[in-house]
Amino acid sequence: MRAPPRLCALLAAAALVVAGTAFAPRSTASGAAADCAVEYRTTPSQAEECPAEPLAAAPPELKVSGNKLVDQNGTTRRMLGVNRSGGEFACIQGYGIFDGPVDDASVQAIADWKVNTVRVPLNEECWLGLPHVNPAYSGATYIAAVRAFVSRLEAHGITPVVELHWSHGRYTGGDSHCPDTAYATCQKPMPNAQYTPAFWSSVADTFKNDRAVVFDLFNEPFPDRATGDLTAAWRCWRDGGTCPGIDYPVAGMQTLLDSVRATGARNLVLVPGLAYANDLRQWLTYRPSDPAGNTAAAWHTYNFNTCSNVSCWDEQLAPVLAQVPLVAGEIGENTCAHGFIDQVMAWLDARGASYLGWTWNTWDCSSGPALISDYTGTPTSFGVGLRDHLKGLS
């Protein structure tokens, strides 16, 4: 999902609000929160101590078993939760790393919705510390902040999904969102060969010893918008290279998965389809080869997508679900209600699939769409549907 238009209009104001944001080293205790050495805060008085010990049972080490996800004990699991947007845009826009608090209290508010998974969008240029990014929000500082947030989520028993959302590459074709720059300031149709493999090598190396962390390779591919040839789009998706309609050399899903596995990481990897991850029709045909056998399909759906009704899900998703686990990494609607996601959740529940609501940010419920109106977890009229459903499942 793209950052909402309203958010872009508020960035200047937001920069003033968080101008005092800083990352400061903190002493930490051992255990699940050992990496919690960097705290997001607006003033020192607002900083919370990192949890001295886990506050909940550790999240599972997820792996694929047939078309289900199971933990290290073989128990079937589902990923149910929310997205926490911010890590993809605040750094590149120069005013912070996260959009709002990611301290212990804010994570507890997420956990109170009976969430077991949080997806964390990232920016490859900020992670890699490219020279045009403010060093206060990039490189080692950015990585330390992400690690600290991941540790804090795990201390609350929540599975972290780290995901590449904004990436490098000048793109001027169909559905271009920032044609005047190659910088990672918006969504691009595909990963780039210049930086994205290095990003995933670094991310995987960082978390390879923590099998509870899940990797989501690329937010919402849309090479199909660059060409009218769907076969060419799927080949581009898997193999990369010189792709029709895309202005830069592409890194395909196979290259990214290879970059992850070359580090020795055997973590669960999510691989999205075409059409902003809404089209999985050829996913099984072109799926990348995984020597670890630990790859699941990622799908996104909103009420304004093409595949947004039960008949389409039955036709296009069910065949994928019959063979591999399915994770709906983003579900949402722009109606400020929850009738659409109610249908989505019911369909996925009946098939044992996973889903994550977009998004745990205090934006407008329609332009975001946002689940909450404040970071204590007060739901919007849209968020009520997800909150009550998750609580009902527990």
mmCIF file of C-alpha atoms in Angstrom:
data_model
loop_
_atom_site.group_PDB
_atom_site.id
_atom_site.type_symbol
_atom_site.label_atom_id
_atom_site.label_comp_id
_atom_site.label_asym_id
_atom_site.label_seq_id
_atom_site.Cartn_x
_atom_site.Cartn_y
_atom_site.Cartn_z
ATOM 1 C CA MET A 1 0.000 0.000 0.000
ATOM 2 C CA ARG A 2 1.258 3.471 -0.795
ATOM 3 C CA ALA A 3 1.479 6.146 1.896
ATOM 4 C CA PRO A 4 -1.872 7.980 1.792
ATOM 5 C CA PRO A 5 -2.111 11.331 -0.033
ATOM 6 C CA ARG A 6 -3.023 13.020 3.225
ATOM 7 C CA LEU A 7 0.218 11.801 4.761
ATOM 8 C CA CYS A 8 2.286 13.551 2.086
ATOM 9 C CA ALA A 9 0.497 16.810 2.857
ATOM 10 C CA LEU A 10 1.291 16.423 6.550
ATOM 11 C CA LEU A 11 4.983 15.624 6.265
ATOM 12 C CA ALA A 12 6.215 19.150 6.855
ATOM 13 C CA ALA A 13 4.099 19.446 9.976
ATOM 14 C CA ALA A 14 5.155 16.012 11.098
ATOM 15 C CA ALA A 15 8.797 16.956 10.716
ATOM 16 C CA LEU A 16 8.281 19.849 13.114
ATOM 17 C CA VAL A 17 6.477 17.669 15.612
ATOM 18 C CA VAL A 18 9.247 15.079 15.704
ATOM 19 C CA ALA A 19 12.200 17.408 15.180
ATOM 20 C CA GLY A 20 13.500 16.360 18.573
ATOM 21 C CA THR A 21 13.336 12.665 17.765
ATOM 22 C CA ALA A 22 16.605 10.900 18.529
ATOM 23 C CA PHE A 23 18.100 7.499 18.991
ATOM 24 C CA ALA A 24 20.141 7.055 22.138
ATOM 25 C CA PRO A 25 22.047 4.034 23.416
ATOM 26 C CA ARG A 26 20.459 2.318 26.378
ATOM 27 C CA SER A 27 21.745 -0.329 28.708
ATOM 28 C CA THR A 28 19.862 -3.575 28.199
ATOM 29 C CA ALA A 29 19.255 -6.849 29.937
ATOM 30 C CA SER A 30 19.881 -10.243 28.394
ATOM 31 C CA GLY A 31 17.096 -12.342 26.898
ATOM 32 C CA ALA A 32 14.644 -11.736 24.086
ATOM 33 C CA ALA A 33 15.126 -7.973 24.308
ATOM 34 C CA ALA A 34 18.937 -8.057 24.270
ATOM 35 C CA ASP A 35 19.075 -6.022 21.079
ATOM 36 C CA CYS A 36 16.843 -3.326 22.542
ATOM 37 C CA ALA A 37 19.725 -0.846 22.734
ATOM 38 C CA VAL A 38 18.158 1.963 20.756
ATOM 39 C CA GLU A 39 14.936 3.684 21.763
ATOM 40 C CA TYR A 40 12.643 5.829 19.615
ATOM 41 C CA ARG A 41 11.517 8.885 21.530
ATOM 42 C CA THR A 42 10.552 12.524 21.212
ATOM 43 C CA THR A 43 11.926 13.609 24.583
ATOM 44 C CA PRO A 44 13.974 11.743 27.185
ATOM 45 C CA SER A 45 11.011 11.681 29.557
ATOM 46 C CA GLN A 46 8.980 9.750 26.981
ATOM 47 C CA ALA A 47 11.531 6.966 26.597
ATOM 48 C CA GLU A 48 10.503 3.654 28.111
ATOM 49 C CA GLU A 49 12.879 1.099 29.473
ATOM 50 C CA CYS A 50 13.332 -1.908 27.254
ATOM 51 C CA PRO A 51 11.659 -4.978 28.794
ATOM 52 C CA ALA A 52 14.137 -6.706 31.096
ATOM 53 C CA GLU A 53 12.757 -10.096 30.178
ATOM 54 C CA PRO A 54 10.153 -11.479 27.774
ATOM 55 C CA LEU A 55 6.618 -10.315 28.512
ATOM 56 C CA ALA A 56 5.041 -13.266 26.659
ATOM 57 C CA ALA A 57 5.976 -16.633 25.237
ATOM 58 C CA ALA A 58 8.519 -16.322 22.449
ATOM 59 C CA PRO A 59 7.057 -16.195 18.931
ATOM 60 C CA PRO A 60 7.303 -19.438 16.966
ATOM 61 C CA GLU A 61 9.933 -20.417 14.424
ATOM 62 C CA LEU A 62 7.608 -20.703 11.449
ATOM 63 C CA LYS A 63 8.153 -23.114 8.606
ATOM 64 C CA VAL A 64 6.173 -24.483 5.689
ATOM 65 C CA SER A 65 4.540 -27.892 5.957
ATOM 66 C CA GLY A 66 2.463 -28.626 2.881
ATOM 67 C CA ASN A 67 0.007 -25.749 2.592
ATOM 68 C CA LYS A 68 0.211 -24.785 6.275
ATOM 69 C CA LEU A 69 2.596 -22.936 8.534
ATOM 70 C CA VAL A 70 3.806 -24.864 11.563
ATOM 71 C CA ASP A 71 6.076 -24.057 14.469
ATOM 72 C CA GLN A 72 9.178 -25.881 15.664
ATOM 73 C CA ASN A 73 6.949 -28.428 17.400
ATOM 74 C CA GLY A 74 4.858 -29.136 14.310
ATOM 75 C CA THR A 75 1.805 -27.240 15.587
ATOM 76 C CA THR A 76 -0.186 -25.434 12.895
ATOM 77 C CA ARG A 77 0.046 -21.664 13.172
ATOM 78 C CA ARG A 78 -1.463 -18.631 11.487
ATOM 79 C CA MET A 79 -0.062 -15.116 11.223
ATOM 80 C CA LEU A 80 -2.774 -12.701 12.357
ATOM 81 C CA GLY A 81 -2.097 -9.055 12.969
ATOM 82 C CA VAL A 82 -1.275 -5.648 11.561
ATOM 83 C CA ASN A 83 1.205 -3.610 9.561
ATOM 84 C CA ARG A 84 3.224 -0.868 11.290
ATOM 85 C CA SER A 85 4.077 1.589 8.528
ATOM 86 C CA GLY A 86 6.739 4.285 8.834
ATOM 87 C CA GLY A 87 10.119 2.614 8.424
ATOM 88 C CA GLU A 88 9.774 2.901 4.662
ATOM 89 C CA PHE A 89 9.275 6.676 4.443
ATOM 90 C CA ALA A 90 10.269 8.664 7.552
ATOM 91 C CA CYS A 91 13.998 8.067 7.074
ATOM 92 C CA ILE A 92 14.123 8.989 3.395
ATOM 93 C CA GLN A 93 12.000 12.081 4.062
ATOM 94 C CA GLY A 94 14.464 13.131 6.727
ATOM 95 C CA TYR A 95 12.458 13.413 9.917
ATOM 96 C CA GLY A 96 12.886 10.111 11.780
ATOM 97 C CA ILE A 97 12.843 6.359 11.460
ATOM 98 C CA PHE A 98 9.355 5.377 12.565
ATOM 99 C CA ASP A 99 6.050 7.198 12.204
ATOM 100 C CA GLY A 100 5.008 7.536 15.841
ATOM 101 C CA PRO A 101 6.151 5.574 18.890
ATOM 102 C CA VAL A 102 7.531 2.042 18.819
ATOM 103 C CA ASP A 103 8.253 1.837 22.538
ATOM 104 C CA ASP A 104 7.105 -0.925 24.854
ATOM 105 C CA ALA A 105 3.765 0.725 25.644
ATOM 106 C CA SER A 106 2.912 1.091 21.967
ATOM 107 C CA VAL A 107 3.760 -2.567 21.305
ATOM 108 C CA GLN A 108 1.631 -3.615 24.259
ATOM 109 C CA ALA A 109 -1.278 -1.703 22.722
ATOM 110 C CA ILE A 110 -0.854 -3.771 19.556
ATOM 111 C CA ALA A 111 -0.655 -6.991 21.559
ATOM 112 C CA ASP A 112 -3.872 -6.061 23.355
ATOM 113 C CA TRP A 113 -5.726 -6.576 20.078
ATOM 114 C CA LYS A 114 -4.612 -10.249 20.264
ATOM 115 C CA VAL A 115 -2.189 -9.645 17.428
ATOM 116 C CA ASN A 116 0.480 -12.308 16.936
ATOM 117 C CA THR A 117 2.265 -10.772 13.911
ATOM 118 C CA VAL A 118 3.428 -7.284 12.915
ATOM 119 C CA ARG A 119 4.739 -6.472 9.430
ATOM 120 C CA VAL A 120 7.455 -3.792 9.401
ATOM 121 C CA PRO A 121 7.999 -2.018 6.043
ATOM 122 C CA LEU A 122 11.596 -0.933 5.348
ATOM 123 C CA ASN A 123 13.545 1.304 2.969
ATOM 124 C CA GLU A 124 16.580 -0.216 1.250
ATOM 125 C CA GLU A 125 18.488 3.056 0.888
ATOM 126 C CA CYS A 126 18.103 3.811 4.591
ATOM 127 C CA TRP A 127 19.184 0.275 5.584
ATOM 128 C CA LEU A 128 22.233 0.405 3.284
ATOM 129 C CA GLY A 129 23.144 3.933 4.410
ATOM 130 C CA LEU A 130 23.388 5.477 0.953
ATOM 131 C CA PRO A 131 25.061 8.908 0.996
ATOM 132 C CA HIS A 132 21.994 10.965 0.068
ATOM 133 C CA VAL A 133 20.096 9.750 3.170
ATOM 134 C CA ASN A 134 20.464 11.721 6.411
ATOM 135 C CA PRO A 135 22.982 9.657 8.428
ATOM 136 C CA ALA A 136 20.955 10.326 11.573
ATOM 137 C CA TYR A 137 18.295 8.024 10.119
ATOM 138 C CA SER A 138 20.275 5.546 8.047
ATOM 139 C CA GLY A 139 22.955 2.895 8.057
ATOM 140 C CA ALA A 140 23.943 1.508 11.438
ATOM 141 C CA THR A 141 21.472 3.776 13.250
ATOM 142 C CA TYR A 142 18.567 2.624 11.091
ATOM 143 C CA ILE A 143 19.552 -1.047 11.420
ATOM 144 C CA ALA A 144 19.891 -0.760 15.191
ATOM 145 C CA ALA A 145 16.440 0.826 15.423
ATOM 146 C CA VAL A 146 14.860 -1.958 13.349
ATOM 147 C CA ARG A 147 16.618 -4.616 15.438
ATOM 148 C CA ALA A 148 15.405 -2.968 18.621
ATOM 149 C CA PHE A 149 11.809 -2.875 17.348
ATOM 150 C CA VAL A 150 12.019 -6.512 16.271
ATOM 151 C CA SER A 151 13.307 -7.467 19.729
ATOM 152 C CA ARG A 152 10.525 -5.517 21.380
ATOM 153 C CA LEU A 153 7.881 -7.240 19.266
ATOM 154 C CA GLU A 154 9.364 -10.640 20.121
ATOM 155 C CA ALA A 155 9.383 -9.783 23.830
ATOM 156 C CA HIS A 156 5.599 -9.472 23.504
ATOM 157 C CA GLY A 157 5.341 -12.829 21.716
ATOM 158 C CA ILE A 158 4.749 -11.177 18.321
ATOM 159 C CA THR A 159 6.188 -12.498 15.045
ATOM 160 C CA PRO A 160 8.065 -9.704 13.202
ATOM 161 C CA VAL A 161 7.837 -9.593 9.402
ATOM 162 C CA VAL A 162 10.554 -7.399 7.894
ATOM 163 C CA GLU A 163 9.607 -6.279 4.408
ATOM 164 C CA LEU A 164 11.110 -4.200 1.585
ATOM 165 C CA HIS A 165 8.597 -1.475 0.790
ATOM 166 C CA TRP A 166 10.454 1.412 -0.912
ATOM 167 C CA SER A 167 13.439 0.778 -3.180
ATOM 168 C CA HIS A 168 15.810 2.409 -5.671
ATOM 169 C CA GLY A 169 15.300 2.797 -9.421
ATOM 170 C CA ARG A 170 14.004 5.514 -11.733
ATOM 171 C CA TYR A 171 10.695 4.364 -13.235
ATOM 172 C CA THR A 172 8.656 6.385 -15.706
ATOM 173 C CA GLY A 173 6.183 3.796 -16.993
ATOM 174 C CA GLY A 174 2.597 2.946 -16.140
ATOM 175 C CA ASP A 175 1.600 3.655 -12.529
ATOM 176 C CA SER A 176 4.823 5.588 -11.901
ATOM 177 C CA HIS A 177 4.682 7.196 -8.461
ATOM 178 C CA CYS A 178 7.894 9.270 -8.460
ATOM 179 C CA PRO A 179 9.201 9.451 -12.050
ATOM 180 C CA ASP A 180 11.553 12.370 -11.385
ATOM 181 C CA THR A 181 13.912 10.477 -9.089
ATOM 182 C CA ALA A 182 15.602 7.111 -8.759
ATOM 183 C CA TYR A 183 15.683 7.425 -4.983
ATOM 184 C CA ALA A 184 13.596 5.171 -2.771
ATOM 185 C CA THR A 185 10.881 7.755 -2.193
ATOM 186 C CA CYS A 186 7.940 5.690 -3.420
ATOM 187 C CA GLN A 187 6.905 2.232 -4.551
ATOM 188 C CA LYS A 188 8.624 0.850 -7.645
ATOM 189 C CA PRO A 189 7.321 -1.913 -9.941
ATOM 190 C CA MET A 190 10.160 -4.333 -9.114
ATOM 191 C CA PRO A 191 13.321 -4.566 -7.007
ATOM 192 C CA ASN A 192 16.515 -3.283 -8.580
ATOM 193 C CA ALA A 193 19.665 -5.239 -9.361
ATOM 194 C CA GLN A 194 21.928 -2.469 -8.061
ATOM 195 C CA TYR A 195 20.943 -2.459 -4.389
ATOM 196 C CA THR A 196 18.156 -4.904 -3.527
ATOM 197 C CA PRO A 197 20.227 -8.138 -3.470
ATOM 198 C CA ALA A 198 22.702 -6.383 -1.140
ATOM 199 C CA PHE A 199 19.803 -5.220 1.036
ATOM 200 C CA TRP A 200 18.483 -8.759 1.434
ATOM 201 C CA SER A 201 21.946 -10.203 2.014
ATOM 202 C CA SER A 202 22.392 -7.737 4.864
ATOM 203 C CA VAL A 203 18.901 -8.174 6.334
ATOM 204 C CA ALA A 204 19.138 -11.961 6.184
ATOM 205 C CA ASP A 205 22.600 -11.949 7.721
ATOM 206 C CA THR A 206 21.302 -9.718 10.514
ATOM 207 C CA PHE A 207 18.406 -12.016 11.425
ATOM 208 C CA LYS A 208 19.522 -15.459 10.236
ATOM 209 C CA ASN A 209 20.072 -16.680 13.789
ATOM 210 C CA ASP A 210 16.553 -15.638 14.773
ATOM 211 C CA ARG A 211 14.175 -18.002 12.983
ATOM 212 C CA ALA A 212 11.170 -16.190 14.476
ATOM 213 C CA VAL A 213 11.741 -13.306 12.040
ATOM 214 C CA VAL A 214 9.916 -13.618 8.706
ATOM 215 C CA PHE A 215 11.199 -12.042 5.461
ATOM 216 C CA ASP A 216 8.776 -10.472 2.953
ATOM 217 C CA LEU A 217 10.786 -9.954 -0.253
ATOM 218 C CA PHE A 218 9.027 -7.009 -1.892
ATOM 219 C CA ASN A 219 5.891 -5.123 -0.998
ATOM 220 C CA GLU A 220 3.756 -4.943 -4.147
ATOM 221 C CA PRO A 221 5.330 -5.827 -7.499
ATOM 222 C CA PHE A 222 3.610 -4.364 -10.550
ATOM 223 C CA PRO A 223 5.709 -5.199 -13.635
ATOM 224 C CA ASP A 224 2.400 -5.926 -15.354
ATOM 225 C CA ARG A 225 1.692 -2.170 -15.345
ATOM 226 C CA ALA A 226 4.870 -1.646 -17.370
ATOM 227 C CA THR A 227 3.910 -4.065 -20.152
ATOM 228 C CA GLY A 228 0.774 -5.517 -21.663
ATOM 229 C CA ASP A 229 2.447 -8.935 -21.862
ATOM 230 C CA LEU A 230 1.564 -10.864 -18.711
ATOM 231 C CA THR A 231 3.929 -13.714 -19.551
ATOM 232 C CA ALA A 232 6.780 -11.214 -19.810
ATOM 233 C CA ALA A 233 5.683 -9.655 -16.527
ATOM 234 C CA TRP A 234 5.789 -12.989 -14.704
ATOM 235 C CA ARG A 235 9.188 -13.801 -16.199
ATOM 236 C CA CYS A 236 10.450 -10.420 -15.077
ATOM 237 C CA TRP A 237 8.977 -11.107 -11.625
ATOM 238 C CA ARG A 238 10.922 -14.346 -11.264
ATOM 239 C CA ASP A 239 14.087 -13.796 -13.324
ATOM 240 C CA GLY A 240 14.656 -10.040 -13.389
ATOM 241 C CA GLY A 241 17.147 -8.613 -15.871
ATOM 242 C CA THR A 242 16.034 -6.201 -18.580
ATOM 243 C CA CYS A 243 12.261 -6.077 -18.254
ATOM 244 C CA PRO A 244 9.859 -4.499 -20.754
ATOM 245 C CA GLY A 245 8.788 -1.024 -19.710
ATOM 246 C CA ILE A 246 11.056 -0.821 -16.666
ATOM 247 C CA ASP A 247 13.887 1.706 -16.885
ATOM 248 C CA TYR A 248 16.444 -0.020 -14.635
ATOM 249 C CA PRO A 249 17.969 -3.526 -14.326
ATOM 250 C CA VAL A 250 15.639 -5.655 -12.226
ATOM 251 C CA ALA A 251 16.388 -8.203 -9.516
ATOM 252 C CA GLY A 252 13.794 -10.971 -9.737
ATOM 253 C CA MET A 253 12.329 -12.960 -6.869
ATOM 254 C CA GLN A 254 14.730 -15.840 -7.521
ATOM 255 C CA THR A 255 17.743 -13.553 -7.113
ATOM 256 C CA LEU A 256 16.393 -12.116 -3.878
ATOM 257 C CA LEU A 257 15.593 -15.529 -2.452
ATOM 258 C CA ASP A 258 19.060 -16.727 -3.440
ATOM 259 C CA SER A 259 20.549 -13.695 -1.661
ATOM 260 C CA VAL A 260 18.700 -14.637 1.516
ATOM 261 C CA ARG A 261 19.629 -18.327 1.416
ATOM 262 C CA ALA A 262 23.292 -17.625 0.577
ATOM 263 C CA THR A 263 23.696 -16.167 4.079
ATOM 264 C CA GLY A 264 22.595 -19.452 5.637
ATOM 265 C CA ALA A 265 19.244 -17.983 6.704
ATOM 266 C CA ARG A 266 16.430 -20.549 6.680
ATOM 267 C CA ASN A 267 13.738 -18.149 7.890
ATOM 268 C CA LEU A 268 10.260 -18.228 6.371
ATOM 269 C CA VAL A 269 10.161 -16.078 3.214
ATOM 270 C CA LEU A 270 7.005 -14.505 1.755
ATOM 271 C CA VAL A 271 6.857 -13.944 -2.016
ATOM 272 C CA PRO A 272 4.125 -11.631 -3.414
ATOM 273 C CA GLY A 273 2.493 -11.817 -6.828
ATOM 274 C CA LEU A 274 1.744 -9.213 -9.524
ATOM 275 C CA ALA A 275 -0.730 -6.307 -9.695
ATOM 276 C CA TYR A 276 0.369 -4.871 -6.351
ATOM 277 C CA ALA A 277 0.429 -8.423 -4.921
ATOM 278 C CA ASN A 278 -3.258 -8.885 -5.779
ATOM 279 C CA ASP A 279 -2.718 -11.332 -8.681
ATOM 280 C CA LEU A 280 -1.447 -14.854 -7.862
ATOM 281 C CA ARG A 281 -2.746 -16.628 -10.951
ATOM 282 C CA GLN A 282 0.702 -17.666 -12.220
ATOM 283 C CA TRP A 283 2.450 -17.750 -8.857
ATOM 284 C CA LEU A 284 2.699 -21.541 -8.793
ATOM 285 C CA THR A 285 4.033 -21.652 -12.355
ATOM 286 C CA TYR A 286 6.767 -19.086 -11.783
ATOM 287 C CA ARG A 287 7.458 -19.564 -8.072
ATOM 288 C CA PRO A 288 11.174 -19.255 -7.262
ATOM 289 C CA SER A 289 13.085 -22.363 -6.254
ATOM 290 C CA ASP A 290 13.871 -22.494 -2.538
ATOM 291 C CA PRO A 291 16.516 -24.967 -1.311
ATOM 292 C CA ALA A 292 15.215 -24.483 2.232
ATOM 293 C CA GLY A 293 11.629 -25.319 1.230
ATOM 294 C CA ASN A 294 10.355 -22.475 3.388
ATOM 295 C CA THR A 295 8.514 -20.123 1.048
ATOM 296 C CA ALA A 296 4.887 -18.960 1.221
ATOM 297 C CA ALA A 297 2.725 -16.873 -1.118
ATOM 298 C CA ALA A 298 1.945 -13.279 -0.142
ATOM 299 C CA TRP A 299 -1.264 -11.611 -1.293
ATOM 300 C CA HIS A 300 -2.759 -8.140 -0.772
ATOM 301 C CA THR A 301 -6.382 -7.186 -1.099
ATOM 302 C CA TYR A 302 -8.423 -4.003 -0.783
ATOM 303 C CA ASN A 303 -11.995 -3.291 -1.787
ATOM 304 C CA PHE A 304 -10.708 -1.312 -4.790
ATOM 305 C CA ASN A 305 -8.497 -4.136 -6.157
ATOM 306 C CA THR A 306 -9.446 -6.257 -9.171
ATOM 307 C CA CYS A 307 -9.595 -9.493 -7.193
ATOM 308 C CA SER A 308 -11.858 -8.332 -4.398
ATOM 309 C CA ASN A 309 -14.784 -10.755 -4.230
ATOM 310 C CA VAL A 310 -15.440 -14.337 -3.220
ATOM 311 C CA SER A 311 -15.786 -15.646 -6.768
ATOM 312 C CA CYS A 312 -12.345 -14.288 -7.662
ATOM 313 C CA TRP A 313 -10.816 -15.695 -4.480
ATOM 314 C CA ASP A 314 -12.350 -19.082 -5.206
ATOM 315 C CA GLU A 315 -10.999 -19.023 -8.755
ATOM 316 C CA GLN A 316 -7.557 -17.461 -8.274
ATOM 317 C CA LEU A 317 -6.508 -18.001 -4.658
ATOM 318 C CA ALA A 318 -7.896 -21.410 -3.832
ATOM 319 C CA PRO A 319 -5.521 -23.269 -6.220
ATOM 320 C CA VAL A 320 -2.531 -21.544 -4.606
ATOM 321 C CA LEU A 321 -3.842 -22.207 -1.108
ATOM 322 C CA ALA A 322 -4.211 -25.871 -1.942
ATOM 323 C CA GLN A 323 -0.445 -26.171 -2.405
ATOM 324 C CA VAL A 324 1.330 -23.532 -0.291
ATOM 325 C CA PRO A 325 0.585 -21.381 2.753
ATOM 326 C CA LEU A 326 -1.014 -18.036 1.953
ATOM 327 C CA VAL A 327 -0.348 -14.852 3.927
ATOM 328 C CA ALA A 328 -2.535 -11.851 3.126
ATOM 329 C CA GLY A 329 0.127 -9.328 4.071
ATOM 330 C CA GLU A 330 -2.251 -6.389 3.657
ATOM 331 C CA ILE A 331 -6.028 -6.308 3.903
ATOM 332 C CA GLY A 332 -8.017 -3.120 4.038
ATOM 333 C CA GLU A 333 -10.699 -0.862 2.633
ATOM 334 C CA ASN A 334 -11.193 2.863 2.058
ATOM 335 C CA THR A 335 -14.781 3.018 3.296
ATOM 336 C CA CYS A 336 -14.067 3.803 6.969
ATOM 337 C CA ALA A 337 -16.033 0.633 7.667
ATOM 338 C CA HIS A 338 -15.146 -3.050 7.813
ATOM 339 C CA GLY A 339 -17.679 -4.874 5.673
ATOM 340 C CA PHE A 340 -15.074 -5.805 3.066
ATOM 341 C CA ILE A 341 -12.397 -7.072 5.434
ATOM 342 C CA ASP A 342 -15.104 -9.017 7.300
ATOM 343 C CA GLN A 343 -15.639 -11.012 4.095
ATOM 344 C CA VAL A 344 -11.898 -11.406 3.519
ATOM 345 C CA MET A 345 -11.252 -12.655 7.046
ATOM 346 C CA ALA A 346 -14.148 -15.102 6.929
ATOM 347 C CA TRP A 347 -12.904 -16.550 3.629
ATOM 348 C CA LEU A 348 -9.323 -16.867 4.883
ATOM 349 C CA ASP A 349 -10.405 -18.241 8.283
ATOM 350 C CA ALA A 350 -12.303 -21.036 6.580
ATOM 351 C CA ARG A 351 -9.117 -22.065 4.791
ATOM 352 C CA GLY A 352 -6.633 -21.622 7.621
ATOM 353 C CA ALA A 353 -4.792 -18.752 5.939
ATOM 354 C CA SER A 354 -3.105 -15.729 7.514
ATOM 355 C CA TYR A 355 -3.843 -11.986 7.276
ATOM 356 C CA LEU A 356 -2.552 -8.621 8.470
ATOM 357 C CA GLY A 357 -4.526 -5.372 8.512
ATOM 358 C CA TRP A 358 -3.186 -2.166 6.976
ATOM 359 C CA THR A 359 -2.227 -0.184 9.022
ATOM 360 C CA TRP A 360 -1.403 0.541 12.694
ATOM 361 C CA ASN A 361 -0.898 4.275 12.070
ATOM 362 C CA THR A 362 -2.991 7.279 13.002
ATOM 363 C CA TRP A 363 -3.863 8.393 9.483
ATOM 364 C CA ASP A 364 -7.329 8.931 8.083
ATOM 365 C CA CYS A 365 -9.271 5.667 7.976
ATOM 366 C CA SER A 366 -10.097 6.101 4.292
ATOM 367 C CA SER A 367 -6.918 7.550 2.784
ATOM 368 C CA GLY A 368 -4.631 5.298 4.847
ATOM 369 C CA PRO A 369 -6.583 3.237 5.537
ATOM 370 C CA ALA A 370 -5.694 3.430 9.227
ATOM 371 C CA LEU A 371 -6.797 1.034 11.956
ATOM 372 C CA ILE A 372 -6.276 3.385 14.907
ATOM 373 C CA SER A 373 -6.840 6.988 15.927
ATOM 374 C CA ASP A 374 -4.144 6.993 18.628
ATOM 375 C CA TYR A 375 -1.238 4.789 19.664
ATOM 376 C CA THR A 376 -2.983 3.495 22.750
ATOM 377 C CA GLY A 377 -4.982 1.387 20.282
ATOM 378 C CA THR A 378 -8.269 3.262 19.979
ATOM 379 C CA PRO A 379 -9.719 1.812 16.775
ATOM 380 C CA THR A 380 -11.151 3.758 13.882
ATOM 381 C CA SER A 381 -14.530 2.602 12.603
ATOM 382 C CA PHE A 382 -12.513 0.510 10.129
ATOM 383 C CA GLY A 383 -10.185 -0.845 12.822
ATOM 384 C CA VAL A 384 -13.069 -2.004 15.007
ATOM 385 C CA GLY A 385 -13.714 -4.820 12.557
ATOM 386 C CA LEU A 386 -10.186 -6.234 12.731
ATOM 387 C CA ARG A 387 -9.824 -5.719 16.490
ATOM 388 C CA ASP A 388 -13.080 -7.416 17.391
ATOM 389 C CA HIS A 389 -12.473 -10.269 14.964
ATOM 390 C CA LEU A 390 -8.994 -11.013 16.316
ATOM 391 C CA LYS A 391 -10.239 -10.894 19.872
ATOM 392 C CA GLY A 392 -13.064 -13.224 18.931
ATOM 393 C CA LEU A 393 -10.661 -15.746 17.478
ATOM 394 C CA SER A 394 -8.676 -15.875 20.708
#
